[in-house]
Amino acid sequence: AQKVTQAQTEISVVEKEDVTLDCVYETRDTTYYLFWYKQPPSGELVFLIRRNSFDEQNEISGRYSWNFQKSTSSFNFTITASQVVDSAVYFCALSEANNAGNMLTFGGGTRLMVKP
Amino acid sequence: DSGVTQTPKHLITATGQRVTLRCSPRSGDLSVYWYQQSLDQGLQFLIQYYNGEERAKGNILERFSAQQFPDLHSELNLSSLELGDSALYFCASSAAAKHYGYTFGSGTRLTVV
């Protein structure tokens, strides 16, 4: 069965600090997909990134970067020079290729608070 | 605007009642998904439709049902509502049936009183 664990329920940082959100997953499939979503206070879920299990290259998009390590089943997310607008709940999710459909299993989320 | 439209945005209803949540997917997307977000259960997958057919089912209660119509919009019907059904219900859509991230709508907040 697939499972995603985000051990950090809440993180508080001061603006301009770097912060890393941890994500650990469990799956028996060799082919799977990992995602990060952002849920700002307004409530919508915003897609940030999708990564397949065969691509372990780290990715950087502006102040955001992702570190995928199959050896530790982790897909961590780092925000560099955090800003108040980064305050949100961040969800890591997993989709197994052998699923009949495209179900995402979400972690419990990490609430990030960036203080000015 | 994500392109996925959910109506209504807010709904308050009494226990025992039935409600219908509506979702219009992004133009061109054939898959529609429903998720429930509650404080105790987190984000839970309910059901997926692809081009009108049920594709995958999660922990959807028997009191809940969904369908996808020929114009690809979807409805989630919740009946015999209980206090514990109060949650944020998200619809999402994607172009394919598998292996893609979705675009979520802004959700319908259901409050059962």
XYZ file of C-alpha atoms in Angstrom:
229
model
C 0.000 0.000 0.000
C 1.198 3.500 -0.690
C 1.834 5.982 2.066
C 3.223 9.486 2.355
C 4.539 10.911 5.599
C 5.217 14.560 6.286
C 6.573 14.475 9.780
C 6.683 18.261 10.223
C 3.158 19.426 10.951
C 4.126 23.081 11.424
C 7.230 25.113 10.692
C 7.733 28.752 11.554
C 10.541 30.809 10.036
C 11.454 34.431 9.680
C 11.418 35.997 6.254
C 14.557 35.366 4.162
C 15.394 32.161 5.976
C 15.724 28.964 3.979
C 13.360 26.158 4.916
C 13.123 22.496 3.950
C 9.910 20.516 4.048
C 10.392 16.781 4.410
C 8.469 14.072 2.590
C 8.975 10.335 2.961
C 6.987 7.857 0.923
C 6.305 4.135 0.815
C 5.434 2.152 -2.277
C 5.956 -1.322 -3.688
C 5.846 -0.098 -7.268
C 9.031 0.573 -9.174
C 7.245 3.175 -11.276
C 5.547 5.977 -9.428
C 5.092 9.717 -9.443
C 5.667 12.259 -6.723
C 4.043 15.653 -6.401
C 4.043 18.749 -4.282
C 0.998 20.979 -3.898
C 0.575 24.293 -2.086
C -2.597 25.274 -0.256
C -2.550 28.996 0.613
C -4.960 30.458 3.177
C -7.504 31.021 0.406
C -7.893 27.231 0.256
C -7.193 26.207 -3.322
C -4.625 23.517 -4.121
C -1.848 24.702 -6.405
C 0.312 22.230 -8.312
C 4.053 22.819 -7.837
C 5.916 19.849 -9.298
C 5.618 16.283 -10.616
C 8.555 13.900 -10.631
C 8.662 10.297 -11.891
C 10.588 7.559 -10.148
C 13.156 7.231 -12.905
C 14.263 10.827 -12.748
C 16.384 11.513 -9.691
C 17.733 14.803 -10.905
C 17.139 17.627 -8.509
C 15.001 20.437 -9.811
C 15.149 24.150 -9.198
C 12.477 26.652 -10.045
C 13.271 30.120 -8.820
C 13.411 30.016 -5.021
C 12.010 26.478 -4.975
C 14.084 23.327 -5.226
C 13.335 19.666 -4.819
C 15.622 16.840 -3.746
C 14.510 13.345 -4.760
C 16.429 10.436 -3.215
C 15.160 6.947 -3.977
C 17.647 5.409 -1.571
C 15.885 7.061 1.347
C 12.415 7.253 -0.268
C 12.376 10.986 0.217
C 11.259 13.924 -1.884
C 12.131 17.054 0.065
C 11.208 20.602 -0.848
C 13.348 23.623 -0.065
C 12.311 27.252 -0.231
C 15.253 29.627 -0.373
C 14.950 33.127 1.049
C 11.393 32.541 2.220
C 8.782 35.268 1.867
C 5.547 35.954 3.720
C 3.621 34.907 0.597
C 5.081 31.421 0.997
C 2.925 30.933 4.093
C 0.682 28.006 3.258
C 0.134 24.325 3.843
C 2.295 22.199 1.596
C 1.328 18.680 0.607
C 3.471 15.915 -0.793
C 1.645 13.220 -2.785
C 2.309 9.892 -4.483
C 0.717 8.107 -7.419
C 1.576 4.516 -8.289
C 1.753 3.522 -11.943
C -0.066 0.258 -11.279
C -3.133 2.014 -9.962
C -6.151 1.555 -12.195
C -6.573 5.266 -12.226
C -4.595 8.256 -11.145
C -5.275 8.381 -7.443
C -3.022 10.612 -5.391
C -2.162 9.646 -1.850
C -1.411 12.783 0.099
C 0.693 13.288 3.169
C -0.785 15.100 6.124
C 0.695 18.403 5.039
C 3.159 20.842 6.581
C 1.932 24.261 7.613
C 4.616 26.835 6.882
C 4.400 30.209 8.574
C 6.791 32.874 7.359
C 6.955 35.855 9.670
C 8.092 39.298 8.534
C -8.260 30.801 -12.068
C -7.283 27.132 -12.439
C -9.873 26.437 -15.122
C -11.670 23.878 -12.954
C -14.980 25.319 -11.789
C -16.768 24.112 -8.692
C -20.168 25.226 -7.531
C -21.349 26.162 -5.036
C -18.385 27.560 -3.085
C -20.162 27.223 0.230
C -23.061 25.065 1.337
C -24.750 24.822 4.707
C -27.304 22.122 5.208
C -28.913 20.053 7.932
C -28.249 16.480 8.932
C -30.169 13.956 6.902
C -30.332 16.149 3.836
C -28.961 15.529 0.348
C -26.739 17.883 -1.654
C -25.170 17.934 -5.090
C -21.765 19.406 -5.793
C -20.919 20.295 -9.351
C -17.618 20.392 -11.198
C -16.669 21.567 -14.681
C -13.204 20.365 -15.714
C -10.629 22.377 -17.613
C -11.277 22.540 -21.306
C -9.939 19.385 -22.952
C -9.524 17.393 -19.739
C -11.244 14.013 -19.769
C -10.545 12.887 -16.207
C -12.354 14.232 -13.186
C -11.462 13.444 -9.583
C -13.191 14.105 -6.285
C -11.371 14.517 -2.993
C -12.530 15.232 0.527
C -10.430 17.336 2.881
C -11.358 17.153 6.542
C -9.432 18.028 9.689
C -9.256 14.451 10.940
C -8.826 12.558 7.651
C -6.753 14.980 5.629
C -7.029 14.835 1.836
C -8.779 11.630 0.806
C -9.418 10.397 -2.712
C -13.062 9.598 -3.354
C -13.505 8.698 -7.008
C -12.206 9.238 -10.545
C -14.086 9.351 -13.833
C -12.510 9.231 -17.247
C -14.574 10.203 -20.281
C -17.803 9.276 -18.570
C -16.699 5.978 -17.049
C -15.734 5.288 -13.464
C -11.979 4.662 -13.422
C -10.992 4.333 -9.797
C -12.693 4.369 -6.449
C -11.316 5.310 -3.078
C -12.886 5.325 0.356
C -16.167 6.752 -0.842
C -19.102 6.126 1.440
C -22.150 4.314 0.094
C -24.164 7.440 0.870
C -22.043 9.284 -1.681
C -22.264 8.843 -5.434
C -20.879 10.579 -8.458
C -21.180 10.658 -12.190
C -19.612 12.293 -15.208
C -21.904 13.512 -17.929
C -21.375 13.512 -21.726
C -20.274 17.143 -21.600
C -17.632 15.950 -19.075
C -18.901 17.900 -16.108
C -19.283 15.871 -12.951
C -21.565 15.856 -9.955
C -20.955 14.460 -6.492
C -24.113 13.567 -4.607
C -23.995 13.332 -0.843
C -27.054 11.965 0.920
C -28.219 11.286 4.484
C -25.696 13.852 5.565
C -24.024 13.588 8.946
C -22.077 16.137 10.951
C -18.895 14.285 10.061
C -19.431 14.944 6.364
C -18.564 18.586 6.930
C -15.446 19.124 4.863
C -13.910 20.832 1.868
C -14.691 18.876 -1.288
C -12.309 19.316 -4.168
C -12.746 18.473 -7.779
C -9.717 18.137 -10.041
C -9.179 17.360 -13.678
C -6.436 16.080 -15.956
C -6.099 15.372 -19.639
C -5.211 11.708 -19.301
C -6.407 8.864 -17.125
C -3.067 8.228 -15.493
C 0.322 9.562 -14.496
C -0.336 13.218 -14.546
C -0.710 15.803 -11.876
C -4.071 17.385 -11.707
C -5.457 20.868 -11.621
C -7.709 21.388 -8.642
C -10.753 23.571 -8.376
C -11.170 25.963 -5.473
C -13.387 23.546 -3.588
C -16.857 23.480 -2.073
C -16.996 23.965 1.675
C -19.831 21.867 3.055
C -21.070 22.495 6.556
C -23.609 20.087 8.004
C -25.464 21.445 11.039
